[in-house]
Amino acid sequence: MMTTKFHGVIPPVVTPLTTDRKLDVPSYERLINRLIEQGVNGLFVLGSSSEVAYLDDESRGRVLAEAKRINDGRVPLLAGVIDTETQRVISHIRQAEEIGVDAVVATAPFYAVTGLTEVENHFRALHEATSLPVFVYDIPICVHIKVPVDLMMKLGREGIIAGCKDSSGDDVSFRRLAMANRAAGSPLSLFTGHEVVVDGAYMSGADGVVPGLGNVDATNYVAMYKAYRKGDWETVRTEQDKAAALMEIVNAPQGVVGPAAGVGAFKTALQLLGVIETNTMSVPMPTLTGENVERVAEVLRRVGLLA
């Protein structure tokens, strides 16, 4: 377990924007350097927390190229290649290959009505199109289909996919996947994206975590992973409780939903902490202001991150 190149804490890096919604490169540099200094084991760029669904192709390329430059090979770099259908995803893979990433992360196809045959064909086509490791991003709330354990294991045993980032919120399914993976000799690297129950995922045998909350503070997740590797379950529980308390920032804003609340809270916290210049969100999402900013600040003060 955990001999793979891809393991540990791999945060999905948020995309700092200027007030006119361009990539804020100095803020991005501060954020990535801070994450690496906090001990993360990799970076996942152009995921949901990166607002990938709101970025055009040119913006995606710039975000990825800057991440590659700033990282400078210090940790593995994974690129989200998320799009509606297979050929569009392959186009994003070509861009990621040119920039020089270590792996790509793709959801099941969406928008068109999709069944398991189409999902399987999709990932097989992605594997045929690239020599990079392909990770499944299992997020049924966004793509309206859950990649089942049996299909995941079939693709893993055949070397079609390298692993999974599980953002399904289905801890029973994740436990089943971890058990099946272990029984098959662990062909897959398994990551949970469920920030507040990482301890349970580790008990199941996860290889790591992809926590959006890690943008705000990765230290709890790094400490939790190190304790997990040592079998120090009391520290795992303690660090998970700390992270769960900080995660309340996503429940603090009122009158906003989805990424505007979640990613919006991450960005607002990072602005309050002086890491990024603005908490600007992509159109059409509202940016947190006024009382919502104060609500996020109150959580940061409560957990000791903000004086």
PDB file of C-alpha atoms in Angstrom:
ATOM      1  CA  MET A   1       0.000   0.000   0.000  1.00  0.00           C
ATOM      2  CA  MET A   2       1.049   3.575  -0.827  1.00  0.00           C
ATOM      3  CA  THR A   3       4.094   2.682  -2.911  1.00  0.00           C
ATOM      4  CA  THR A   4       2.501   4.542  -5.833  1.00  0.00           C
ATOM      5  CA  LYS A   5       3.751   7.914  -7.027  1.00  0.00           C
ATOM      6  CA  PHE A   6       0.261   9.236  -6.325  1.00  0.00           C
ATOM      7  CA  HIS A   7      -0.527   9.204  -2.624  1.00  0.00           C
ATOM      8  CA  GLY A   8      -1.131  11.393   0.377  1.00  0.00           C
ATOM      9  CA  VAL A   9      -2.578  14.900   0.308  1.00  0.00           C
ATOM     10  CA  ILE A  10      -3.271  16.270  -3.182  1.00  0.00           C
ATOM     11  CA  PRO A  11      -5.408  19.408  -2.861  1.00  0.00           C
ATOM     12  CA  PRO A  12      -7.555  20.594  -5.784  1.00  0.00           C
ATOM     13  CA  VAL A  13      -6.005  24.034  -6.148  1.00  0.00           C
ATOM     14  CA  VAL A  14      -8.382  27.005  -6.368  1.00  0.00           C
ATOM     15  CA  THR A  15      -7.893  29.513  -9.186  1.00  0.00           C
ATOM     16  CA  PRO A  16      -7.326  33.049  -7.834  1.00  0.00           C
ATOM     17  CA  LEU A  17      -8.869  35.686 -10.068  1.00  0.00           C
ATOM     18  CA  THR A  18      -8.354  39.415 -10.410  1.00  0.00           C
ATOM     19  CA  THR A  19     -11.380  41.695 -10.125  1.00  0.00           C
ATOM     20  CA  ASP A  20     -11.713  41.548 -13.923  1.00  0.00           C
ATOM     21  CA  ARG A  21     -11.657  37.727 -13.730  1.00  0.00           C
ATOM     22  CA  LYS A  22      -8.212  37.028 -15.135  1.00  0.00           C
ATOM     23  CA  LEU A  23      -5.787  34.595 -13.507  1.00  0.00           C
ATOM     24  CA  ASP A  24      -4.045  36.363 -10.610  1.00  0.00           C
ATOM     25  CA  VAL A  25      -0.564  34.933 -11.112  1.00  0.00           C
ATOM     26  CA  PRO A  26       1.132  36.403  -7.984  1.00  0.00           C
ATOM     27  CA  SER A  27      -1.692  35.066  -5.794  1.00  0.00           C
ATOM     28  CA  TYR A  28      -1.501  31.684  -7.540  1.00  0.00           C
ATOM     29  CA  GLU A  29       2.214  31.566  -6.880  1.00  0.00           C
ATOM     30  CA  ARG A  30       1.741  32.331  -3.187  1.00  0.00           C
ATOM     31  CA  LEU A  31      -0.977  29.698  -2.892  1.00  0.00           C
ATOM     32  CA  ILE A  32       0.944  26.891  -4.606  1.00  0.00           C
ATOM     33  CA  ASN A  33       4.158  27.637  -2.728  1.00  0.00           C
ATOM     34  CA  ARG A  34       2.230  27.704   0.558  1.00  0.00           C
ATOM     35  CA  LEU A  35       0.641  24.322  -0.167  1.00  0.00           C
ATOM     36  CA  ILE A  36       3.991  22.750  -0.989  1.00  0.00           C
ATOM     37  CA  GLU A  37       5.563  24.304   2.118  1.00  0.00           C
ATOM     38  CA  GLN A  38       2.747  22.795   4.187  1.00  0.00           C
ATOM     39  CA  GLY A  39       3.836  19.367   2.971  1.00  0.00           C
ATOM     40  CA  VAL A  40       1.302  18.289   0.345  1.00  0.00           C
ATOM     41  CA  ASN A  41       2.143  15.282  -1.824  1.00  0.00           C
ATOM     42  CA  GLY A  42       0.802  16.606  -5.106  1.00  0.00           C
ATOM     43  CA  LEU A  43      -1.371  19.240  -6.773  1.00  0.00           C
ATOM     44  CA  PHE A  44      -4.630  18.730  -8.646  1.00  0.00           C
ATOM     45  CA  VAL A  45      -5.238  21.647 -10.994  1.00  0.00           C
ATOM     46  CA  LEU A  46      -8.429  22.284 -12.990  1.00  0.00           C
ATOM     47  CA  GLY A  47     -10.785  20.353 -10.760  1.00  0.00           C
ATOM     48  CA  SER A  48     -14.102  21.510  -9.360  1.00  0.00           C
ATOM     49  CA  SER A  49     -12.414  23.708  -6.744  1.00  0.00           C
ATOM     50  CA  SER A  50     -10.447  25.304  -9.600  1.00  0.00           C
ATOM     51  CA  GLU A  51     -13.749  26.395 -11.230  1.00  0.00           C
ATOM     52  CA  VAL A  52     -12.808  24.339 -14.283  1.00  0.00           C
ATOM     53  CA  ALA A  53     -16.385  24.279 -15.596  1.00  0.00           C
ATOM     54  CA  TYR A  54     -16.301  28.075 -15.891  1.00  0.00           C
ATOM     55  CA  LEU A  55     -12.956  28.428 -17.687  1.00  0.00           C
ATOM     56  CA  ASP A  56     -12.555  28.559 -21.455  1.00  0.00           C
ATOM     57  CA  ASP A  57      -9.831  26.538 -23.156  1.00  0.00           C
ATOM     58  CA  GLU A  58      -7.353  29.420 -23.249  1.00  0.00           C
ATOM     59  CA  SER A  59      -7.822  30.087 -19.536  1.00  0.00           C
ATOM     60  CA  ARG A  60      -7.421  26.414 -18.730  1.00  0.00           C
ATOM     61  CA  GLY A  61      -4.147  26.357 -20.592  1.00  0.00           C
ATOM     62  CA  ARG A  62      -2.812  29.403 -18.778  1.00  0.00           C
ATOM     63  CA  VAL A  63      -3.806  28.077 -15.351  1.00  0.00           C
ATOM     64  CA  LEU A  64      -2.156  24.751 -16.064  1.00  0.00           C
ATOM     65  CA  ALA A  65       1.001  26.271 -17.546  1.00  0.00           C
ATOM     66  CA  GLU A  66       1.454  28.593 -14.568  1.00  0.00           C
ATOM     67  CA  ALA A  67       0.913  25.702 -12.154  1.00  0.00           C
ATOM     68  CA  LYS A  68       3.559  23.711 -14.012  1.00  0.00           C
ATOM     69  CA  ARG A  69       5.998  26.629 -13.856  1.00  0.00           C
ATOM     70  CA  ILE A  70       5.418  27.426 -10.192  1.00  0.00           C
ATOM     71  CA  ASN A  71       5.523  23.797  -9.065  1.00  0.00           C
ATOM     72  CA  ASP A  72       8.753  23.211 -11.013  1.00  0.00           C
ATOM     73  CA  GLY A  73       8.617  19.453 -10.504  1.00  0.00           C
ATOM     74  CA  ARG A  74       8.514  19.576  -6.716  1.00  0.00           C
ATOM     75  CA  VAL A  75       5.411  17.377  -6.436  1.00  0.00           C
ATOM     76  CA  PRO A  76       3.313  15.414  -8.952  1.00  0.00           C
ATOM     77  CA  LEU A  77       0.932  17.581 -10.967  1.00  0.00           C
ATOM     78  CA  LEU A  78      -2.480  16.209 -11.945  1.00  0.00           C
ATOM     79  CA  ALA A  79      -4.653  18.015 -14.499  1.00  0.00           C
ATOM     80  CA  GLY A  80      -8.411  17.937 -14.687  1.00  0.00           C
ATOM     81  CA  VAL A  81      -9.581  17.286 -18.256  1.00  0.00           C
ATOM     82  CA  ILE A  82     -13.266  17.563 -17.477  1.00  0.00           C
ATOM     83  CA  ASP A  83     -15.741  18.086 -20.295  1.00  0.00           C
ATOM     84  CA  THR A  84     -19.042  16.813 -21.629  1.00  0.00           C
ATOM     85  CA  GLU A  85     -17.963  14.167 -24.127  1.00  0.00           C
ATOM     86  CA  THR A  86     -14.988  12.024 -25.069  1.00  0.00           C
ATOM     87  CA  GLN A  87     -13.452  13.970 -27.957  1.00  0.00           C
ATOM     88  CA  ARG A  88     -13.566  17.214 -25.985  1.00  0.00           C
ATOM     89  CA  VAL A  89     -11.826  15.493 -23.077  1.00  0.00           C
ATOM     90  CA  ILE A  90      -9.139  14.163 -25.406  1.00  0.00           C
ATOM     91  CA  SER A  91      -8.524  17.725 -26.631  1.00  0.00           C
ATOM     92  CA  HIS A  92      -7.883  18.772 -23.033  1.00  0.00           C
ATOM     93  CA  ILE A  93      -5.574  15.787 -22.597  1.00  0.00           C
ATOM     94  CA  ARG A  94      -3.527  16.981 -25.585  1.00  0.00           C
ATOM     95  CA  GLN A  95      -3.160  20.389 -23.943  1.00  0.00           C
ATOM     96  CA  ALA A  96      -2.118  18.793 -20.640  1.00  0.00           C
ATOM     97  CA  GLU A  97       0.431  16.583 -22.414  1.00  0.00           C
ATOM     98  CA  GLU A  98       1.998  19.591 -24.138  1.00  0.00           C
ATOM     99  CA  ILE A  99       2.336  21.444 -20.846  1.00  0.00           C
ATOM    100  CA  GLY A 100       3.791  18.377 -19.174  1.00  0.00           C
ATOM    101  CA  VAL A 101       1.688  16.974 -16.339  1.00  0.00           C
ATOM    102  CA  ASP A 102       2.027  13.690 -14.472  1.00  0.00           C
ATOM    103  CA  ALA A 103      -1.565  12.431 -14.762  1.00  0.00           C
ATOM    104  CA  VAL A 104      -5.014  13.466 -15.935  1.00  0.00           C
ATOM    105  CA  VAL A 105      -8.337  13.312 -14.101  1.00  0.00           C
ATOM    106  CA  ALA A 106     -11.630  12.858 -15.973  1.00  0.00           C
ATOM    107  CA  THR A 107     -15.272  12.451 -15.057  1.00  0.00           C
ATOM    108  CA  ALA A 108     -17.731  10.208 -16.823  1.00  0.00           C
ATOM    109  CA  PRO A 109     -19.242  11.902 -19.891  1.00  0.00           C
ATOM    110  CA  PHE A 110     -22.286  14.059 -19.213  1.00  0.00           C
ATOM    111  CA  TYR A 111     -25.021  16.192 -20.782  1.00  0.00           C
ATOM    112  CA  ALA A 112     -25.999  13.479 -23.297  1.00  0.00           C
ATOM    113  CA  VAL A 113     -27.887  10.603 -21.663  1.00  0.00           C
ATOM    114  CA  THR A 114     -25.228   8.106 -20.618  1.00  0.00           C
ATOM    115  CA  GLY A 115     -25.248   4.497 -19.456  1.00  0.00           C
ATOM    116  CA  LEU A 116     -22.480   2.238 -18.206  1.00  0.00           C
ATOM    117  CA  THR A 117     -21.555   1.103 -21.734  1.00  0.00           C
ATOM    118  CA  GLU A 118     -20.822   4.703 -22.685  1.00  0.00           C
ATOM    119  CA  VAL A 119     -18.874   5.291 -19.454  1.00  0.00           C
ATOM    120  CA  GLU A 120     -16.693   2.248 -20.080  1.00  0.00           C
ATOM    121  CA  ASN A 121     -16.124   3.189 -23.731  1.00  0.00           C
ATOM    122  CA  HIS A 122     -15.240   6.730 -22.638  1.00  0.00           C
ATOM    123  CA  PHE A 123     -12.447   5.695 -20.275  1.00  0.00           C
ATOM    124  CA  ARG A 124     -11.108   3.130 -22.728  1.00  0.00           C
ATOM    125  CA  ALA A 125     -10.889   5.835 -25.394  1.00  0.00           C
ATOM    126  CA  LEU A 126      -9.062   8.164 -22.993  1.00  0.00           C
ATOM    127  CA  HIS A 127      -6.555   5.408 -22.166  1.00  0.00           C
ATOM    128  CA  GLU A 128      -5.970   4.765 -25.870  1.00  0.00           C
ATOM    129  CA  ALA A 129      -5.407   8.476 -26.467  1.00  0.00           C
ATOM    130  CA  THR A 130      -2.619   9.011 -23.920  1.00  0.00           C
ATOM    131  CA  SER A 131       0.283   7.382 -22.128  1.00  0.00           C
ATOM    132  CA  LEU A 132      -0.482   9.442 -19.009  1.00  0.00           C
ATOM    133  CA  PRO A 133      -2.172   7.769 -16.033  1.00  0.00           C
ATOM    134  CA  VAL A 134      -5.924   8.394 -16.137  1.00  0.00           C
ATOM    135  CA  PHE A 135      -7.836   8.894 -12.887  1.00  0.00           C
ATOM    136  CA  VAL A 136     -11.603   8.642 -12.622  1.00  0.00           C
ATOM    137  CA  TYR A 137     -13.275  11.611 -10.958  1.00  0.00           C
ATOM    138  CA  ASP A 138     -16.403   9.988  -9.530  1.00  0.00           C
ATOM    139  CA  ILE A 139     -18.810  12.867  -8.878  1.00  0.00           C
ATOM    140  CA  PRO A 140     -22.371  11.736  -9.636  1.00  0.00           C
ATOM    141  CA  ILE A 141     -23.984  14.946  -8.344  1.00  0.00           C
ATOM    142  CA  CYS A 142     -22.449  16.737 -11.350  1.00  0.00           C
ATOM    143  CA  VAL A 143     -22.457  14.067 -14.070  1.00  0.00           C
ATOM    144  CA  HIS A 144     -25.595  12.194 -12.967  1.00  0.00           C
ATOM    145  CA  ILE A 145     -24.086   8.728 -12.993  1.00  0.00           C
ATOM    146  CA  LYS A 146     -22.102   6.778 -10.397  1.00  0.00           C
ATOM    147  CA  VAL A 147     -19.177   4.718 -11.679  1.00  0.00           C
ATOM    148  CA  PRO A 148     -19.870   1.369  -9.991  1.00  0.00           C
ATOM    149  CA  VAL A 149     -17.277  -0.650  -8.117  1.00  0.00           C
ATOM    150  CA  ASP A 150     -17.336  -3.542 -10.575  1.00  0.00           C
ATOM    151  CA  LEU A 151     -16.623  -1.296 -13.558  1.00  0.00           C
ATOM    152  CA  MET A 152     -13.924   0.607 -11.688  1.00  0.00           C
ATOM    153  CA  MET A 153     -12.177  -2.653 -10.802  1.00  0.00           C
ATOM    154  CA  LYS A 154     -12.510  -4.047 -14.322  1.00  0.00           C
ATOM    155  CA  LEU A 155     -10.836  -0.957 -15.757  1.00  0.00           C
ATOM    156  CA  GLY A 156      -8.212  -0.982 -13.004  1.00  0.00           C
ATOM    157  CA  ARG A 157      -7.243  -4.618 -13.463  1.00  0.00           C
ATOM    158  CA  GLU A 158      -6.826  -4.025 -17.208  1.00  0.00           C
ATOM    159  CA  GLY A 159      -4.668  -0.941 -16.638  1.00  0.00           C
ATOM    160  CA  ILE A 160      -7.174   1.388 -18.296  1.00  0.00           C
ATOM    161  CA  ILE A 161      -7.357   3.652 -15.252  1.00  0.00           C
ATOM    162  CA  ALA A 162      -4.762   4.356 -12.558  1.00  0.00           C
ATOM    163  CA  GLY A 163      -7.089   5.305  -9.741  1.00  0.00           C
ATOM    164  CA  CYS A 164     -10.080   7.224  -8.525  1.00  0.00           C
ATOM    165  CA  LYS A 165     -10.908  10.493  -6.820  1.00  0.00           C
ATOM    166  CA  ASP A 166     -14.151   9.638  -5.049  1.00  0.00           C
ATOM    167  CA  SER A 167     -16.390  12.654  -4.562  1.00  0.00           C
ATOM    168  CA  SER A 168     -19.593  10.647  -4.499  1.00  0.00           C
ATOM    169  CA  GLY A 169     -20.179  11.095  -0.769  1.00  0.00           C
ATOM    170  CA  ASP A 170     -21.049   7.384  -0.728  1.00  0.00           C
ATOM    171  CA  ASP A 171     -18.833   5.984   2.009  1.00  0.00           C
ATOM    172  CA  VAL A 172     -20.341   2.502   1.699  1.00  0.00           C
ATOM    173  CA  SER A 173     -19.377   2.373  -1.965  1.00  0.00           C
ATOM    174  CA  PHE A 174     -15.892   3.653  -1.159  1.00  0.00           C
ATOM    175  CA  ARG A 175     -15.437   0.905   1.430  1.00  0.00           C
ATOM    176  CA  ARG A 176     -16.548  -1.686  -1.128  1.00  0.00           C
ATOM    177  CA  LEU A 177     -14.140  -0.240  -3.698  1.00  0.00           C
ATOM    178  CA  ALA A 178     -11.241  -0.289  -1.238  1.00  0.00           C
ATOM    179  CA  MET A 179     -11.961  -3.903  -0.282  1.00  0.00           C
ATOM    180  CA  ALA A 180     -12.224  -4.992  -3.916  1.00  0.00           C
ATOM    181  CA  ASN A 181      -9.048  -3.097  -4.802  1.00  0.00           C
ATOM    182  CA  ARG A 182      -7.126  -4.731  -1.968  1.00  0.00           C
ATOM    183  CA  ALA A 183      -8.390  -8.199  -2.973  1.00  0.00           C
ATOM    184  CA  ALA A 184      -7.201  -7.558  -6.548  1.00  0.00           C
ATOM    185  CA  GLY A 185      -3.689  -6.571  -5.435  1.00  0.00           C
ATOM    186  CA  SER A 186      -4.332  -2.808  -5.333  1.00  0.00           C
ATOM    187  CA  PRO A 187      -4.191  -1.887  -9.039  1.00  0.00           C
ATOM    188  CA  LEU A 188      -5.845   1.454  -8.240  1.00  0.00           C
ATOM    189  CA  SER A 189      -4.737   4.457  -6.189  1.00  0.00           C
ATOM    190  CA  LEU A 190      -7.810   5.523  -4.219  1.00  0.00           C
ATOM    191  CA  PHE A 191      -8.455   9.061  -2.984  1.00  0.00           C
ATOM    192  CA  THR A 192     -11.394  10.470  -1.102  1.00  0.00           C
ATOM    193  CA  GLY A 193     -12.638  13.980  -1.755  1.00  0.00           C
ATOM    194  CA  HIS A 194     -14.900  13.863   1.300  1.00  0.00           C
ATOM    195  CA  GLU A 195     -13.052  16.284   3.587  1.00  0.00           C
ATOM    196  CA  VAL A 196     -14.796  15.550   6.885  1.00  0.00           C
ATOM    197  CA  VAL A 197     -14.590  11.732   6.883  1.00  0.00           C
ATOM    198  CA  VAL A 198     -11.034  11.158   5.679  1.00  0.00           C
ATOM    199  CA  ASP A 199     -10.354   9.159   8.831  1.00  0.00           C
ATOM    200  CA  GLY A 200     -12.984   6.628   7.746  1.00  0.00           C
ATOM    201  CA  ALA A 201     -11.522   6.456   4.247  1.00  0.00           C
ATOM    202  CA  TYR A 202      -8.100   5.722   5.739  1.00  0.00           C
ATOM    203  CA  MET A 203      -9.593   2.962   7.832  1.00  0.00           C
ATOM    204  CA  SER A 204     -10.935   1.546   4.565  1.00  0.00           C
ATOM    205  CA  GLY A 205      -7.449   1.675   3.049  1.00  0.00           C
ATOM    206  CA  ALA A 206      -7.431   4.893   0.986  1.00  0.00           C
ATOM    207  CA  ASP A 207      -4.147   6.057  -0.517  1.00  0.00           C
ATOM    208  CA  GLY A 208      -4.867   9.698   0.173  1.00  0.00           C
ATOM    209  CA  VAL A 209      -7.209  12.654   0.071  1.00  0.00           C
ATOM    210  CA  VAL A 210      -8.029  15.434  -2.397  1.00  0.00           C
ATOM    211  CA  PRO A 211      -9.399  18.099  -0.034  1.00  0.00           C
ATOM    212  CA  GLY A 212     -10.728  21.404  -1.330  1.00  0.00           C
ATOM    213  CA  LEU A 213     -10.458  22.637   2.243  1.00  0.00           C
ATOM    214  CA  GLY A 214      -6.721  21.947   2.045  1.00  0.00           C
ATOM    215  CA  ASN A 215      -6.376  25.194   0.101  1.00  0.00           C
ATOM    216  CA  VAL A 216      -7.206  27.059   3.307  1.00  0.00           C
ATOM    217  CA  ASP A 217      -5.036  24.903   5.553  1.00  0.00           C
ATOM    218  CA  ALA A 218      -3.400  21.669   4.460  1.00  0.00           C
ATOM    219  CA  THR A 219      -1.559  21.079   7.735  1.00  0.00           C
ATOM    220  CA  ASN A 220      -4.347  19.027   9.340  1.00  0.00           C
ATOM    221  CA  TYR A 221      -4.543  16.766   6.302  1.00  0.00           C
ATOM    222  CA  VAL A 222      -0.761  16.364   6.117  1.00  0.00           C
ATOM    223  CA  ALA A 223      -0.589  15.522   9.824  1.00  0.00           C
ATOM    224  CA  MET A 224      -3.505  13.105   9.432  1.00  0.00           C
ATOM    225  CA  TYR A 225      -1.851  11.303   6.543  1.00  0.00           C
ATOM    226  CA  LYS A 226       1.463  10.976   8.399  1.00  0.00           C
ATOM    227  CA  ALA A 227      -0.344   9.626  11.454  1.00  0.00           C
ATOM    228  CA  TYR A 228      -2.225   7.158   9.252  1.00  0.00           C
ATOM    229  CA  ARG A 229       1.037   5.878   7.816  1.00  0.00           C
ATOM    230  CA  LYS A 230       2.272   5.296  11.398  1.00  0.00           C
ATOM    231  CA  GLY A 231      -0.951   3.680  12.567  1.00  0.00           C
ATOM    232  CA  ASP A 232      -1.531   6.514  15.059  1.00  0.00           C
ATOM    233  CA  TRP A 233      -5.311   6.515  14.926  1.00  0.00           C
ATOM    234  CA  GLU A 234      -5.804   8.876  17.869  1.00  0.00           C
ATOM    235  CA  THR A 235      -3.928  11.594  15.990  1.00  0.00           C
ATOM    236  CA  VAL A 236      -5.883  10.779  12.839  1.00  0.00           C
ATOM    237  CA  ARG A 237      -9.123  11.381  14.745  1.00  0.00           C
ATOM    238  CA  THR A 238      -7.860  14.562  16.385  1.00  0.00           C
ATOM    239  CA  GLU A 239      -6.666  16.081  13.099  1.00  0.00           C
ATOM    240  CA  GLN A 240      -9.886  15.092  11.370  1.00  0.00           C
ATOM    241  CA  ASP A 241     -11.892  16.867  14.060  1.00  0.00           C
ATOM    242  CA  LYS A 242      -9.807  20.013  13.498  1.00  0.00           C
ATOM    243  CA  ALA A 243     -10.428  19.864   9.754  1.00  0.00           C
ATOM    244  CA  ALA A 244     -14.153  19.276  10.301  1.00  0.00           C
ATOM    245  CA  ALA A 245     -14.325  22.378  12.495  1.00  0.00           C
ATOM    246  CA  LEU A 246     -12.651  24.457   9.775  1.00  0.00           C
ATOM    247  CA  MET A 247     -14.979  22.982   7.131  1.00  0.00           C
ATOM    248  CA  GLU A 248     -17.790  24.941   8.756  1.00  0.00           C
ATOM    249  CA  ILE A 249     -16.679  27.867   6.581  1.00  0.00           C
ATOM    250  CA  VAL A 250     -18.682  26.332   3.706  1.00  0.00           C
ATOM    251  CA  ASN A 251     -21.839  26.316   5.838  1.00  0.00           C
ATOM    252  CA  ALA A 252     -21.352  29.891   7.019  1.00  0.00           C
ATOM    253  CA  PRO A 253     -22.433  31.878   3.919  1.00  0.00           C
ATOM    254  CA  GLN A 254     -26.164  32.536   3.485  1.00  0.00           C
ATOM    255  CA  GLY A 255     -28.124  33.077   0.299  1.00  0.00           C
ATOM    256  CA  VAL A 256     -25.642  31.247  -1.949  1.00  0.00           C
ATOM    257  CA  VAL A 257     -25.445  27.631  -3.100  1.00  0.00           C
ATOM    258  CA  GLY A 258     -23.035  25.113  -4.587  1.00  0.00           C
ATOM    259  CA  PRO A 259     -19.560  26.326  -5.594  1.00  0.00           C
ATOM    260  CA  ALA A 260     -20.473  29.922  -4.740  1.00  0.00           C
ATOM    261  CA  ALA A 261     -20.725  28.800  -1.104  1.00  0.00           C
ATOM    262  CA  GLY A 262     -18.017  26.115  -1.023  1.00  0.00           C
ATOM    263  CA  VAL A 263     -15.271  27.435  -3.300  1.00  0.00           C
ATOM    264  CA  GLY A 264     -16.434  30.937  -2.428  1.00  0.00           C
ATOM    265  CA  ALA A 265     -15.714  30.237   1.236  1.00  0.00           C
ATOM    266  CA  PHE A 266     -12.287  28.785   0.398  1.00  0.00           C
ATOM    267  CA  LYS A 267     -11.366  31.876  -1.611  1.00  0.00           C
ATOM    268  CA  THR A 268     -12.739  34.234   1.005  1.00  0.00           C
ATOM    269  CA  ALA A 269     -10.728  32.488   3.714  1.00  0.00           C
ATOM    270  CA  LEU A 270      -7.585  32.682   1.603  1.00  0.00           C
ATOM    271  CA  GLN A 271      -8.169  36.403   1.029  1.00  0.00           C
ATOM    272  CA  LEU A 272      -8.684  36.967   4.766  1.00  0.00           C
ATOM    273  CA  LEU A 273      -5.461  35.065   5.457  1.00  0.00           C
ATOM    274  CA  GLY A 274      -3.557  37.255   2.980  1.00  0.00           C
ATOM    275  CA  VAL A 275      -2.753  34.447   0.534  1.00  0.00           C
ATOM    276  CA  ILE A 276      -4.762  35.718  -2.436  1.00  0.00           C
ATOM    277  CA  GLU A 277      -5.746  39.272  -3.334  1.00  0.00           C
ATOM    278  CA  THR A 278      -9.451  38.832  -4.080  1.00  0.00           C
ATOM    279  CA  ASN A 279     -12.175  36.249  -3.541  1.00  0.00           C
ATOM    280  CA  THR A 280     -13.627  36.925  -7.010  1.00  0.00           C
ATOM    281  CA  MET A 281     -15.634  34.046  -8.480  1.00  0.00           C
ATOM    282  CA  SER A 282     -16.211  33.120 -12.123  1.00  0.00           C
ATOM    283  CA  VAL A 283     -19.375  34.305 -13.890  1.00  0.00           C
ATOM    284  CA  PRO A 284     -22.217  33.579 -13.158  1.00  0.00           C
ATOM    285  CA  MET A 285     -21.385  32.802  -9.517  1.00  0.00           C
ATOM    286  CA  PRO A 286     -21.745  35.577  -6.944  1.00  0.00           C
ATOM    287  CA  THR A 287     -18.678  36.584  -4.941  1.00  0.00           C
ATOM    288  CA  LEU A 288     -19.104  36.562  -1.158  1.00  0.00           C
ATOM    289  CA  THR A 289     -19.391  40.023   0.344  1.00  0.00           C
ATOM    290  CA  GLY A 290     -20.437  41.818   3.513  1.00  0.00           C
ATOM    291  CA  GLU A 291     -21.920  39.648   6.237  1.00  0.00           C
ATOM    292  CA  ASN A 292     -20.954  36.450   4.420  1.00  0.00           C
ATOM    293  CA  VAL A 293     -17.287  37.440   4.567  1.00  0.00           C
ATOM    294  CA  GLU A 294     -17.655  38.113   8.285  1.00  0.00           C
ATOM    295  CA  ARG A 295     -19.309  34.724   8.800  1.00  0.00           C
ATOM    296  CA  VAL A 296     -16.297  33.016   7.185  1.00  0.00           C
ATOM    297  CA  ALA A 297     -13.948  35.163   9.276  1.00  0.00           C
ATOM    298  CA  GLU A 298     -15.746  34.125  12.453  1.00  0.00           C
ATOM    299  CA  VAL A 299     -15.089  30.441  11.706  1.00  0.00           C
ATOM    300  CA  LEU A 300     -11.419  31.208  11.026  1.00  0.00           C
ATOM    301  CA  ARG A 301     -11.189  33.026  14.343  1.00  0.00           C
ATOM    302  CA  ARG A 302     -12.936  30.182  16.146  1.00  0.00           C
ATOM    303  CA  VAL A 303     -10.401  27.618  14.930  1.00  0.00           C
ATOM    304  CA  GLY A 304      -7.427  29.904  15.562  1.00  0.00           C
ATOM    305  CA  LEU A 305      -6.393  30.690  11.995  1.00  0.00           C
ATOM    306  CA  LEU A 306      -7.339  34.365  12.151  1.00  0.00           C
ATOM    307  CA  ALA A 307      -6.513  36.709  14.987  1.00  0.00           C
TER     308      ALA A 307
END
